[in-house]
Short mmCIF file of C-alpha atoms and ligand atoms in Angstrom, two decimals:
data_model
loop_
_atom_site.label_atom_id
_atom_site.label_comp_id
_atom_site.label_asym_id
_atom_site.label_seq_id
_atom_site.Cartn_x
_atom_site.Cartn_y
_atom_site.Cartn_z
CA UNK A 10 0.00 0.00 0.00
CA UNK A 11 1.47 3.18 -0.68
CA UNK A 12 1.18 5.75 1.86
CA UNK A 13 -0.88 9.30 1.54
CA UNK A 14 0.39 12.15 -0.22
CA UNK A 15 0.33 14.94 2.18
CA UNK A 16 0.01 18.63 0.36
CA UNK A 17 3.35 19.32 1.24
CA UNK A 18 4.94 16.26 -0.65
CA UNK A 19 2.85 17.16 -3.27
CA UNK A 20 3.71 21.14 -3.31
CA UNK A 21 7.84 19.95 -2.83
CA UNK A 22 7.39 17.89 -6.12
CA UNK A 23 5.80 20.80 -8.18
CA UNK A 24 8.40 22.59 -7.00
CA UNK A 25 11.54 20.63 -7.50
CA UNK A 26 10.62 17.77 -10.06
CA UNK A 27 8.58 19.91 -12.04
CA UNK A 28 9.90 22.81 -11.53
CA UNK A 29 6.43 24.68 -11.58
CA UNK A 30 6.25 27.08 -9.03
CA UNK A 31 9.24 28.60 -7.09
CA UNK A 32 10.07 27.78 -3.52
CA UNK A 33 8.78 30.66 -2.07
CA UNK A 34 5.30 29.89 -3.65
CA UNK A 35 5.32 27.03 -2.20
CA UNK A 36 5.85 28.43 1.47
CA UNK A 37 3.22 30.87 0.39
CA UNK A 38 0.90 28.50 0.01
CA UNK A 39 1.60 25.95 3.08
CA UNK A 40 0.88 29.21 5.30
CA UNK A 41 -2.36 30.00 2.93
CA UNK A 42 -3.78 26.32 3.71
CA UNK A 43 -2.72 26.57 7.06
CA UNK A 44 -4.63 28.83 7.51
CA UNK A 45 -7.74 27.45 5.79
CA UNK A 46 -7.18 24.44 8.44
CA UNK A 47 -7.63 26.85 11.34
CA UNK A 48 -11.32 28.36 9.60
CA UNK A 49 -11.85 24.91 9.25
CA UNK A 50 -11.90 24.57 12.98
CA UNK A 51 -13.30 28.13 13.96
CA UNK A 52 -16.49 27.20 11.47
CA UNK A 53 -16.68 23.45 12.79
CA UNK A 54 -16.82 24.65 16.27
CA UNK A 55 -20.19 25.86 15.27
CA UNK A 56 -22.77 27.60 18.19
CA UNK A 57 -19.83 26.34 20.68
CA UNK A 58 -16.91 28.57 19.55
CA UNK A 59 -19.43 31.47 20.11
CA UNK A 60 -18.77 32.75 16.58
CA UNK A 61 -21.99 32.92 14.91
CA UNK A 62 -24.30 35.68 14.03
CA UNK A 63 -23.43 39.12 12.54
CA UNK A 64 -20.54 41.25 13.94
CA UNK A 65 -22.51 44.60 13.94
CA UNK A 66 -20.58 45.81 11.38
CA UNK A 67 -20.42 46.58 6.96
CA UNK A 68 -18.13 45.61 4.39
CA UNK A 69 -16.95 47.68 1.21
CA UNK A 70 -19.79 46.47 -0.72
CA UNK A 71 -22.02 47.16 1.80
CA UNK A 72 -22.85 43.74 3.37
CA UNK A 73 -23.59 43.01 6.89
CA UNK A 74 -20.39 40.98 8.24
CA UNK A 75 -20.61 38.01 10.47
CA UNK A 76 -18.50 36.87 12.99
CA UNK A 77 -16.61 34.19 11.05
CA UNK A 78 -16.18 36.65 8.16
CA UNK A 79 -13.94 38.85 10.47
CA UNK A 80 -12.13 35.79 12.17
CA UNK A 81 -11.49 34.47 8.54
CA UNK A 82 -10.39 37.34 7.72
CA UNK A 83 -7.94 38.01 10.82
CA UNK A 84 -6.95 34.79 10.40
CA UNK A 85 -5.70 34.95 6.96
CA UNK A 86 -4.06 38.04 8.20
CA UNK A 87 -2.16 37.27 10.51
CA UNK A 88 -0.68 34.11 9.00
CA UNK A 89 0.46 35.76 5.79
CA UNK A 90 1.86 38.96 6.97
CA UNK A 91 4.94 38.09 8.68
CA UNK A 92 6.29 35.06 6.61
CA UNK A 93 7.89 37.37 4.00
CA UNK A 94 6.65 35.92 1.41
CA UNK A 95 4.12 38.19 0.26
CA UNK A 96 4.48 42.34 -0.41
CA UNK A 97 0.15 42.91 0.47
CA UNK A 98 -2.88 41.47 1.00
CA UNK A 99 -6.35 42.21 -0.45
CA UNK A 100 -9.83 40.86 0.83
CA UNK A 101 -13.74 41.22 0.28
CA UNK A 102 -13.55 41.98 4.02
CA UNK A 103 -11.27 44.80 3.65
CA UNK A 104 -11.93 48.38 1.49
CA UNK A 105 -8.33 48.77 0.56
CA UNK A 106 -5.20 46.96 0.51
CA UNK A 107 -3.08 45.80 3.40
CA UNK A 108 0.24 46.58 2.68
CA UNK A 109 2.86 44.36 5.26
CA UNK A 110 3.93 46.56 7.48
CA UNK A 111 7.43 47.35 7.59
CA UNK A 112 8.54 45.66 10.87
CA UNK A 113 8.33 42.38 8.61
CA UNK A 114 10.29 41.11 5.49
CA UNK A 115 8.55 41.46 2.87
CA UNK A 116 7.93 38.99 -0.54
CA UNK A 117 7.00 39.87 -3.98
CA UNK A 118 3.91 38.13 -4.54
CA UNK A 119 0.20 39.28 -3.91
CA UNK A 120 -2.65 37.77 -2.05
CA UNK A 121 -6.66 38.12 -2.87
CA UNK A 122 -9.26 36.28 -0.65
CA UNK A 123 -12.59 35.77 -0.21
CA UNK A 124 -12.22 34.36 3.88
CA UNK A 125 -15.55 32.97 3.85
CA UNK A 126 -17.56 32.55 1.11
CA UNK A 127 -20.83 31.98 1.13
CA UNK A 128 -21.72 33.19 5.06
CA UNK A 129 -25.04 33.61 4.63
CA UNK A 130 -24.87 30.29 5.06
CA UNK A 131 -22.68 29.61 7.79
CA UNK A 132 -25.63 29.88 10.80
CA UNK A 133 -27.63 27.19 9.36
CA UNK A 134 -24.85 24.80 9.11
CA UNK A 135 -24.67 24.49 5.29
CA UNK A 136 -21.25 24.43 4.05
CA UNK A 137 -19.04 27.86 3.45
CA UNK A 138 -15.36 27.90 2.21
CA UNK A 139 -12.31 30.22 1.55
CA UNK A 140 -11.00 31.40 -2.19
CA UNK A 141 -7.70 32.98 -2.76
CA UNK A 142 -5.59 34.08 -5.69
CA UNK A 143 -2.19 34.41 -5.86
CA UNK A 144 -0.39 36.85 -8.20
CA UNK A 145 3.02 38.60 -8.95
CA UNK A 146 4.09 41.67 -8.17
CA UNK A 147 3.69 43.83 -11.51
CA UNK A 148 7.69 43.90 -12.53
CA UNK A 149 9.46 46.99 -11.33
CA UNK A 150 7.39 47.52 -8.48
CA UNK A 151 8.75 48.32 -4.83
CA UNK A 152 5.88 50.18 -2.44
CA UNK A 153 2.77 47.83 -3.72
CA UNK A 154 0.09 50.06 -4.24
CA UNK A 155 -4.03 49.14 -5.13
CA UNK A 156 -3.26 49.50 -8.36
CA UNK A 157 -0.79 46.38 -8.83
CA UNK A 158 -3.44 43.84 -7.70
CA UNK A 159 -5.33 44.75 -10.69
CA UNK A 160 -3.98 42.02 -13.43
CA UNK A 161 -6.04 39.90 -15.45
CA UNK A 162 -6.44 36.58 -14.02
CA UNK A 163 -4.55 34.68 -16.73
CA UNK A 164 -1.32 36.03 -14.71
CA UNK A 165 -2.17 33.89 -11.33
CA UNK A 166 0.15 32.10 -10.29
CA UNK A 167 -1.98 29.90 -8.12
CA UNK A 168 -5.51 29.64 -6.88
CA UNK A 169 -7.46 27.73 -4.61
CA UNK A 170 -10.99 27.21 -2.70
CA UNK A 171 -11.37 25.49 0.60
CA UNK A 172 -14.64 23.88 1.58
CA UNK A 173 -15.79 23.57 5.19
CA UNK A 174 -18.39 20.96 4.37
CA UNK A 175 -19.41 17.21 5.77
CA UNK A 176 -15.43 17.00 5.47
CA UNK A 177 -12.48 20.27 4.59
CA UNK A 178 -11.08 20.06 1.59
CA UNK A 179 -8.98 21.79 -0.34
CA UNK A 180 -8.95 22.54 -4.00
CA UNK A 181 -5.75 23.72 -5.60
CA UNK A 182 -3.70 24.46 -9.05
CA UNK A 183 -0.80 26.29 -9.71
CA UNK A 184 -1.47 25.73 -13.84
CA UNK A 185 -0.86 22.28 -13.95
CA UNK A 186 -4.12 20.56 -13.07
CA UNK A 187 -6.59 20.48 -10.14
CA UNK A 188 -6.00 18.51 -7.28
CA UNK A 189 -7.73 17.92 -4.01
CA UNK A 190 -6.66 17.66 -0.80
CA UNK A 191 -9.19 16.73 2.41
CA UNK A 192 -8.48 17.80 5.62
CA UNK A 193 -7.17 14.83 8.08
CA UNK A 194 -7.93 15.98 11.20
CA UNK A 195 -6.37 13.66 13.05
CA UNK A 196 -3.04 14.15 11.41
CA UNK A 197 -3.69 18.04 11.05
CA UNK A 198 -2.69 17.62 7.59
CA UNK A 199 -4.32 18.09 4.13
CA UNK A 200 -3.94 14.70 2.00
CA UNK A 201 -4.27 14.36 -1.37
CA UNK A 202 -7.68 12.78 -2.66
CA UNK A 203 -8.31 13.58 -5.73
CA UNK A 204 -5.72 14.74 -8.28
CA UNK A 205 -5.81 16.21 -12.45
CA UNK A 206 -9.77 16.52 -12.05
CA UNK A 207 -11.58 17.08 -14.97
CA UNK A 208 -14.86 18.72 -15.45
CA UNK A 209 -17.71 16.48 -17.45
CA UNK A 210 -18.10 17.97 -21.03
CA UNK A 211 -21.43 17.76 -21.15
CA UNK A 212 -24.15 18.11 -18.00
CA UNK A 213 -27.68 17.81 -17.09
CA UNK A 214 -27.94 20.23 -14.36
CA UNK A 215 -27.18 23.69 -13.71
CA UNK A 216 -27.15 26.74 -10.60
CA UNK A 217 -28.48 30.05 -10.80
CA UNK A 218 -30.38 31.67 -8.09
CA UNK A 219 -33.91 31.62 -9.70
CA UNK A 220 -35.86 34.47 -8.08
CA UNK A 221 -33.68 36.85 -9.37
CA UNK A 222 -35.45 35.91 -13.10
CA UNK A 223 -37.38 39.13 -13.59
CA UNK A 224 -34.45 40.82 -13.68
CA UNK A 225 -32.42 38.57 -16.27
CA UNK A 226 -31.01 39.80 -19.56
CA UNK A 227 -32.96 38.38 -22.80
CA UNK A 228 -29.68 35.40 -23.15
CA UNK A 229 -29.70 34.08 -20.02
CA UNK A 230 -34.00 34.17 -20.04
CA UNK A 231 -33.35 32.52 -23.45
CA UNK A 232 -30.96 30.07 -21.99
CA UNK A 233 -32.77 29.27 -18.76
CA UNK A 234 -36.01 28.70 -20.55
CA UNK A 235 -34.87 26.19 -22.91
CA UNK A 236 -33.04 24.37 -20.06
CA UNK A 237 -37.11 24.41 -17.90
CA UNK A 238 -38.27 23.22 -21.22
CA UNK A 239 -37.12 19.80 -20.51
CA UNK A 240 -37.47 17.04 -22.77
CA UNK A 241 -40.97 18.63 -24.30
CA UNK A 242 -38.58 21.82 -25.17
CA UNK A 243 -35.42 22.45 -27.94
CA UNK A 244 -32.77 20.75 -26.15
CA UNK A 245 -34.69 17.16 -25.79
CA UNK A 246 -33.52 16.25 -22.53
CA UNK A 247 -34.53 17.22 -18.66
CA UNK A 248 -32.35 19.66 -16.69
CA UNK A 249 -31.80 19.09 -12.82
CA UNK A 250 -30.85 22.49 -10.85
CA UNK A 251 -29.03 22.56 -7.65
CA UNK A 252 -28.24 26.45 -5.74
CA UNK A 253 -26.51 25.78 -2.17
CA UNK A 254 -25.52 29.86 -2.31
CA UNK A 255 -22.26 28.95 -1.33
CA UNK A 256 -20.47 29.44 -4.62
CA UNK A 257 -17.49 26.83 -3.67
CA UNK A 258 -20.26 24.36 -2.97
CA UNK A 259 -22.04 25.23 -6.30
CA UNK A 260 -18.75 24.68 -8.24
CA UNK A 261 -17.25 21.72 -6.25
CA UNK A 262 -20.46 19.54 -7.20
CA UNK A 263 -19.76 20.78 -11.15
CA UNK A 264 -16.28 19.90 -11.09
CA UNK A 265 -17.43 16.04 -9.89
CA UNK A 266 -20.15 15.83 -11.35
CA UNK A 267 -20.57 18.23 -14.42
CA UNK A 268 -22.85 21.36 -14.40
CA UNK A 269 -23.35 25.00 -15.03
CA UNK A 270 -22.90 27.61 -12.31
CA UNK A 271 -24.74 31.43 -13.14
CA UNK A 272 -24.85 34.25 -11.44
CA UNK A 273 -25.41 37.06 -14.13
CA UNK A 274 -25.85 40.86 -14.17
CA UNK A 275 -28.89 41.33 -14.34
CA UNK A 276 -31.20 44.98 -14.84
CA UNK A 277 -31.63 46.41 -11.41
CA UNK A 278 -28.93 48.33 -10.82
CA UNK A 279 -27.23 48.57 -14.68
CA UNK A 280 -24.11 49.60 -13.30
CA UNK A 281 -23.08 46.52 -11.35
CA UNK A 282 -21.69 43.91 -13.47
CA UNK A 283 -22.86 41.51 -11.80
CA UNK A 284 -23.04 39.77 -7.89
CA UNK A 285 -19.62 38.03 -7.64
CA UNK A 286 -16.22 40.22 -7.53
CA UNK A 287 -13.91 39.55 -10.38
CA UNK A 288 -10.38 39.03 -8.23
CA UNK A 289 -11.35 37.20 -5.45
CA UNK A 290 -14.06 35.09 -6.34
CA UNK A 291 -14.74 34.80 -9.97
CA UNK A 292 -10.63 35.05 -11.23
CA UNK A 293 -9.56 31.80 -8.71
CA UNK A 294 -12.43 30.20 -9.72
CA UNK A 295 -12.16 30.64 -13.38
CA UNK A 296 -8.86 29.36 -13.22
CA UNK A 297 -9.66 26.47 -11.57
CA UNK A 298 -12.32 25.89 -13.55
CA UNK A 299 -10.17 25.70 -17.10
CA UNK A 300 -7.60 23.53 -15.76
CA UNK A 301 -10.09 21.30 -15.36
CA UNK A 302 -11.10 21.52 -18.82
CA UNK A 303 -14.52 23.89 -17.66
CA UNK A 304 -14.83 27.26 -18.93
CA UNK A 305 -15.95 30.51 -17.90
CA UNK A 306 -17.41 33.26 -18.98
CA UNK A 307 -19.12 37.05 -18.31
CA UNK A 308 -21.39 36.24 -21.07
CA UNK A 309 -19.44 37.83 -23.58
CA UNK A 310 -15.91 37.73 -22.85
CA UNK A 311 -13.58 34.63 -21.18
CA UNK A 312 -13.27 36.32 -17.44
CA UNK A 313 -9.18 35.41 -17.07
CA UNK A 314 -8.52 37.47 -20.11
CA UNK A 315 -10.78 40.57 -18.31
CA UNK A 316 -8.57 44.08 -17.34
CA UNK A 317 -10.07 44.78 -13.58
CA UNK A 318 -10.50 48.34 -13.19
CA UNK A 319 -11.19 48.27 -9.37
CA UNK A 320 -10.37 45.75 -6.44
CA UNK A 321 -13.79 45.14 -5.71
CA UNK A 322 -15.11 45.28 -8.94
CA UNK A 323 -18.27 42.93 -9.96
CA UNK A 324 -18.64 40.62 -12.71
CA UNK A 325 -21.19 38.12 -14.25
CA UNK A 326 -20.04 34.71 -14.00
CA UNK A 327 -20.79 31.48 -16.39
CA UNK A 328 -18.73 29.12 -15.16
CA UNK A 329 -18.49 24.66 -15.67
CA UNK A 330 -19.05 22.23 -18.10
CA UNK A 331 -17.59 23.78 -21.38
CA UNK A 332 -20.78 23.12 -23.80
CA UNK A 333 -23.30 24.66 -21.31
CA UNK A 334 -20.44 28.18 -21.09
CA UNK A 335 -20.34 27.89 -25.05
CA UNK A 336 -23.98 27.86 -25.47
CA UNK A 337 -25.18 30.49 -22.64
CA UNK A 338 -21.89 33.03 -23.93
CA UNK A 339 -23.18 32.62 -27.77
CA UNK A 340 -26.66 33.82 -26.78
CA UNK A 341 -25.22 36.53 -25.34
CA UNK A 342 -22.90 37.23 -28.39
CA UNK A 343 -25.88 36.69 -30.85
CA UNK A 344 -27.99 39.26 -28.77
P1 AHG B 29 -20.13 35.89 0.16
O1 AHG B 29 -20.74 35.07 1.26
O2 AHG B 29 -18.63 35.80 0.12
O3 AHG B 29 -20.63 37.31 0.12
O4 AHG B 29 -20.53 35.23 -1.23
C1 AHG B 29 -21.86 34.82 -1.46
C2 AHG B 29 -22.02 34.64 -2.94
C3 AHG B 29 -21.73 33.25 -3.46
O5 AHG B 29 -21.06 32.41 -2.61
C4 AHG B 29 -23.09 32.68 -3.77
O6 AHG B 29 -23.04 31.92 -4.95
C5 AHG B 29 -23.97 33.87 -3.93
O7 AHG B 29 -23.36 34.93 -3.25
C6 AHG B 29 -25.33 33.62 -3.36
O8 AHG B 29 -26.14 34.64 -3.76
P2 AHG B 29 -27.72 34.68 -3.42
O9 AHG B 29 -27.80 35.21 -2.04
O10 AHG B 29 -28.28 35.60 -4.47
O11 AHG B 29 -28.26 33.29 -3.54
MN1 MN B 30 -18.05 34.99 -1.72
MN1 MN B 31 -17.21 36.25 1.73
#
């Protein structure tokens, strides 16, 4: 029998057989998923740990924070700022930037997180997670500023989601495949369980939050109609849909098990692109998504290839099983 691949072992041999990512990456990301490990633990903890229910206080955007959203996001903190691998920090927790302060080294690469996605969630004991995005600092640059985090997401280095579900796990890539890691708890490490996973082609069953329809553009009504159709309608064939509102539940069951994953813009308010934010939710996810052979999409344009203008700017978000993207993005193109 051969014995379990912890993440480390697997992170060592990216970086020295393969020669993939540079050491430093690699620390970057053992403190990164160390610290996913100890969310993992605040969230499990549950009505115990005292943690649940809202802080009292607003985001950036405007949303009401919970607990756990602050402790994720403290907790990211303070294990990344005093490793040295890393020049500043951005979160959806945070309005601007968090430079590391000077009393530490300091690294050249950038971090983006979302500490706890899906939180709405978290006090009715459906599963929440953690996305981050790793990039480099823009060449030349020695004070990061705001500015430098904004880089299309075809220049991450790595990205990854964690899930705090039934069981943690951990979904990574650094460009070379997916791989996924669950949480052993009584080791305290993350073990490889799943590695170079690849999204179905084809699916049966999509996500999009369905009361929001009024306020759909003509595509996605197009789309989404066709899809309710069924068999009776003019693809021939009966559609399942699945919404947890957790978006790293949503796309962990559609990289098993095929899907489509939709959250578009939609007419309300015509200047918001959309729900998601482009860095640290849709960008790691997107990137995930196409090494697993998935696409994604704003409708129109392939989001790793978009310029971000702000750090917590919005965008629509088609994401999964490549011929569900390719459809729902040419309805949008034909339109
Ligand atoms: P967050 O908890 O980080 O603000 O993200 C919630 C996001 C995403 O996870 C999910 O897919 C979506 O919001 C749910 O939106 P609805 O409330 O419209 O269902
Ligand atoms: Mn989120
Ligand atoms: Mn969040």
């Amino acid at each position: 029998m051969t014995s379990p691949i912890s993440l480390t072992q697997y992170l060592v041999l990216k970086q020295r057989e393969k020669g993939l990512i540079p050491g430093e990456l690699r620390l970057l990301l053992e403190v990164v998923t160390r610290a996913c490990k100890r969310i993992s633990i605040a969230v499990s903890k549950g009505a115990l740990g005292g943690s649940l229910g809202l802080a009292g206080s607003y985001n950036v955007q405007g949303e009401s924070q919970r607990k756990l959203d602050v402790i994720a996001n403290e907790t990211l903190l303070e294990a990344n700022e005093w490793g040295g691998h890393l020049a500043a920090m951005a979160s959806e927790e945070m309005d601007h930037s968090y430079t590391i302060p000077n009393r530490y080294p300091k690294g050249e690469f950038l971090l983006l997180f979302d500490p706890l996605d899906g939180s709405s969630n978290i006090d009715v004991n459906v599963s929440v997670g953690t996305i981050f995005s790793v990039l480099h600092l823009p060449e030349g640059a020695t004070e990061p500023r705001e500015e430098d985090f904004l880089q299309p997401g075809t220049r991450q280095l790595a990205a990854g989601y964690a899930v705090y579900g039934p069981s943690s796990i951990l979904v990574l890539t650094v460009g070379d495949g997916v791989a996924t890691f669950t949480l052993d708890r009584e080791a305290g490490s993350w073990t490889l369980t799943e590695d170079q996973l690849r999204i179905p082609e084809t699916t049966r069953e999509y996500a999009i939050n369905a009361s929001n329809r009024r306020h759909w553009e003509p595509p996605v009504l197009r789309y989404i109609d066709e899809l309710l159709a069924g068999a009776e309608g003019p693809r021939g064939v009966d559609f399942n849909m699945r919404w947890v509102a957790s978006m790293v539940a949503d796309v962990h069951r559609i990289i098993h098990r095929g899907g489509i994953f939709m959250y578009p813009r939609d007419n309300r308010e015509p200047d918001r692109l959309g729900k998601l934010r482009l860095l640290y939710e849709a960008n790691p996810m997107a990137f995930i998504v196409e090494q697993a052979g998935g696409a994604a999409t704003n409708g129109r344009q392939r989001i790793l290839e978009i310029e971000p203008q702000t750090l917590h700017e919005r965008v629509a978000v088609f994401l999964g099983s490549k011929e569900e993207v390719e459809r729902v993005t040419a309805y949008h193109l034909e339109g």
